[in-house]
mmCIF file of C-alpha atoms in Angstrom:
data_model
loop_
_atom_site.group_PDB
_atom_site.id
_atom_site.type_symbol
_atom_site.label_atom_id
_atom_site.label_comp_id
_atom_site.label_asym_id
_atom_site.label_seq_id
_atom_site.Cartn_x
_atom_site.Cartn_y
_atom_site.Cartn_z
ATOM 1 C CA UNK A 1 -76.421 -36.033 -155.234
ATOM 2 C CA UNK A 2 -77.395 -39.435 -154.202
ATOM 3 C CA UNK A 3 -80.505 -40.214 -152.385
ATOM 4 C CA UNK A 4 -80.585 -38.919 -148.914
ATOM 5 C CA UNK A 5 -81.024 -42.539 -147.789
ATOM 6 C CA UNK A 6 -77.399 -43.177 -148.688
ATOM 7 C CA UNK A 7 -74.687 -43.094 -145.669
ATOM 8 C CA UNK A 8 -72.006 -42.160 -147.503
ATOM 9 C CA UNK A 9 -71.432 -39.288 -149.543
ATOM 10 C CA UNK A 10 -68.065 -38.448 -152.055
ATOM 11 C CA UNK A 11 -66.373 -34.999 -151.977
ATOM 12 C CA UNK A 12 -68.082 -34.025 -154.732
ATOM 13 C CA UNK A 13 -71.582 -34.747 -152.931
ATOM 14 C CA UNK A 14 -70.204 -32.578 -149.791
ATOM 15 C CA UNK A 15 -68.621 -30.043 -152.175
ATOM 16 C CA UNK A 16 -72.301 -29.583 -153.609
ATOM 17 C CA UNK A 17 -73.860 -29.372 -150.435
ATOM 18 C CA UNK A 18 -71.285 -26.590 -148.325
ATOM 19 C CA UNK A 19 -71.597 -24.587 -152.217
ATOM 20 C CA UNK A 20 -67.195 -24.829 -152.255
ATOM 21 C CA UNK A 21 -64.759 -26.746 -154.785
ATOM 22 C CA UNK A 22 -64.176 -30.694 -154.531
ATOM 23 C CA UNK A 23 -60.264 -29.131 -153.425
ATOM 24 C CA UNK A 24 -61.286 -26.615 -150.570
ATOM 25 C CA UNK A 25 -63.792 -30.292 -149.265
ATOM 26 C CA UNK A 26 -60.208 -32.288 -149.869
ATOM 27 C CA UNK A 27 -58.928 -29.756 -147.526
ATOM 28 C CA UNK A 28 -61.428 -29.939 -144.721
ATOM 29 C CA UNK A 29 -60.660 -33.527 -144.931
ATOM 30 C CA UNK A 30 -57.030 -33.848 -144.834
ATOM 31 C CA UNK A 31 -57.160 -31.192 -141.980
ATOM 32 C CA UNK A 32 -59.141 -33.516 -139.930
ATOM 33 C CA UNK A 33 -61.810 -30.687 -140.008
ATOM 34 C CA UNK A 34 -64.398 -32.771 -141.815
ATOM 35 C CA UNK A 35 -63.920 -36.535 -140.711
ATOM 36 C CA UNK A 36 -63.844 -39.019 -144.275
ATOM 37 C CA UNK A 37 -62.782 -42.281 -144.640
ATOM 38 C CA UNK A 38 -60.351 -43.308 -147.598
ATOM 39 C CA UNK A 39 -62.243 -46.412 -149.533
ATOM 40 C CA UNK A 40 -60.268 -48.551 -152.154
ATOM 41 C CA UNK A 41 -57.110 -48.978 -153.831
ATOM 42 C CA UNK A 42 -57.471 -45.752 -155.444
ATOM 43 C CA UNK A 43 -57.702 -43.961 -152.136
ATOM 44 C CA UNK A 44 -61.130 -42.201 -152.798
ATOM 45 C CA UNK A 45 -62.621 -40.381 -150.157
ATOM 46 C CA UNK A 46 -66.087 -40.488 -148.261
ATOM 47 C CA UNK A 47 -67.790 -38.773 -145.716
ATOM 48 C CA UNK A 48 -70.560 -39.838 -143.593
ATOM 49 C CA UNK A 49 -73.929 -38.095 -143.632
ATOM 50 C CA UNK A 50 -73.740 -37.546 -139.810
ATOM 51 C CA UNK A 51 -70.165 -36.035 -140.281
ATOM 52 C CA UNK A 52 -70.844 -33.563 -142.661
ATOM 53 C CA UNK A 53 -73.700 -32.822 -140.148
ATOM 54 C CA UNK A 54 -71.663 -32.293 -136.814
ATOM 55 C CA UNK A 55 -69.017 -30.371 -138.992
ATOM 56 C CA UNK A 56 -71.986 -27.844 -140.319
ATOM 57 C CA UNK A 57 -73.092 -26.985 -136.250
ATOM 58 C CA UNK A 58 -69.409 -26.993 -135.438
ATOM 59 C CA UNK A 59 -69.431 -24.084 -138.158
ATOM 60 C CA UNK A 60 -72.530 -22.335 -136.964
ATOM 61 C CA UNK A 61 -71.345 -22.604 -133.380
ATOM 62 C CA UNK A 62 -67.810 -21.118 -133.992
ATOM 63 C CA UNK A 63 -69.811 -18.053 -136.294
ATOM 64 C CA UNK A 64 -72.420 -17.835 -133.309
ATOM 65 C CA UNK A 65 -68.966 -17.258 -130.914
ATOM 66 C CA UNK A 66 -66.903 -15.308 -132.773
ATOM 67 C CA UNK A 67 -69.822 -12.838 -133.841
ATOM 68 C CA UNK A 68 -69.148 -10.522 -137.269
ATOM 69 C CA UNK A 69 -67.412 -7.833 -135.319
ATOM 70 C CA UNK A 70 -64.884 -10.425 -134.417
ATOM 71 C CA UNK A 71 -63.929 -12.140 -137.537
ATOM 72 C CA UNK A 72 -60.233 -11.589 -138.673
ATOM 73 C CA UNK A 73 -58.934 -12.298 -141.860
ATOM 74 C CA UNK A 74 -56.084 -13.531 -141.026
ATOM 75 C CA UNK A 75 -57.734 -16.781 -139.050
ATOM 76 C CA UNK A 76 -58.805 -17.414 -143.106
ATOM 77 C CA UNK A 77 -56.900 -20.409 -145.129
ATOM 78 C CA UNK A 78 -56.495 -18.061 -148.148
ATOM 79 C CA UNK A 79 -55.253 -21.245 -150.330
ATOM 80 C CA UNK A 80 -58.643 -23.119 -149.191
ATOM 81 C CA UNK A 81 -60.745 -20.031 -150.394
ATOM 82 C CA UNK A 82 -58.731 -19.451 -154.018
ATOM 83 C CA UNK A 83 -60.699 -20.762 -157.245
ATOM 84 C CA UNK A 84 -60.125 -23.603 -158.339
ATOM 85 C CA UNK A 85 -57.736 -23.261 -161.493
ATOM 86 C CA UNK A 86 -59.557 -22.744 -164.737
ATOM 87 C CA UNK A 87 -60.326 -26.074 -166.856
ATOM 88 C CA UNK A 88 -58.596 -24.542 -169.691
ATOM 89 C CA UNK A 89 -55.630 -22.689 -170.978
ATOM 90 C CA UNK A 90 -55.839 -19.377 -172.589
ATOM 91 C CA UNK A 91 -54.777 -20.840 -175.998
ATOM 92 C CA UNK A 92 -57.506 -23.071 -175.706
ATOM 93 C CA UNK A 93 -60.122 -20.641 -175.119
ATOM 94 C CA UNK A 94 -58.860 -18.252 -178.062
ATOM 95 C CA UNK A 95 -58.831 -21.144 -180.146
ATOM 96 C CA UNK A 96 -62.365 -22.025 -179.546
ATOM 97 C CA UNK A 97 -63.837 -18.522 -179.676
ATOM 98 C CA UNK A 98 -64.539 -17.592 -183.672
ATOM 99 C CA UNK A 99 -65.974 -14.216 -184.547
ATOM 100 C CA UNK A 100 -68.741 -13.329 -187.434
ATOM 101 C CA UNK A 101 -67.930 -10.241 -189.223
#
């Protein structure tokens, strides 16, 4: 992660930080519930330190108002909370594994 005296941090950075995938920050993003800017031809993504602030209290606020006996799964983005896919293939991974007999 960059030093804290940096403004701007990536999605990977932010991803790091909330402990979720660089997809499920992507997501917050596009949603317009974490608020990024798109830098660059290449369209890459950053979010302000003071953004990924305000959307951490927003987070702690809603959990403070909903309480745990009020939580329902179904208010849950089920897509957002899936693993990313893995890196590789099956065949890949048999491929890779030998065994000593």
């Amino acid at each position: 992660m960059p030093p804290s005296s940096s403004r701007f941090l990536t999605l990977a950075d932010v991803a790091e930080v909330l402990n979720v995938t660089v997809r499920q920050v992507y997501a917050l993003v596009r949603s317009g519930d974490l608020r990024g800017i798109q830098i660059g031809g290449r369209g890459q993504w950053r979010i302000e330190h003071d953004q990924l602030e305000d959307y951490i209290a927003r987070q702690y606020a809603r959990a403070e108002s909903h309480g745990p006996d009020q939580l329902n799964p179904d208010q849950f983005d089920h897509d957002q909370l899936s693993p990313d896919p893995p890196l590789h293939d099956q065949a890949t991974i048999d491929k890779d594994v030998s065994f000593d007999r």
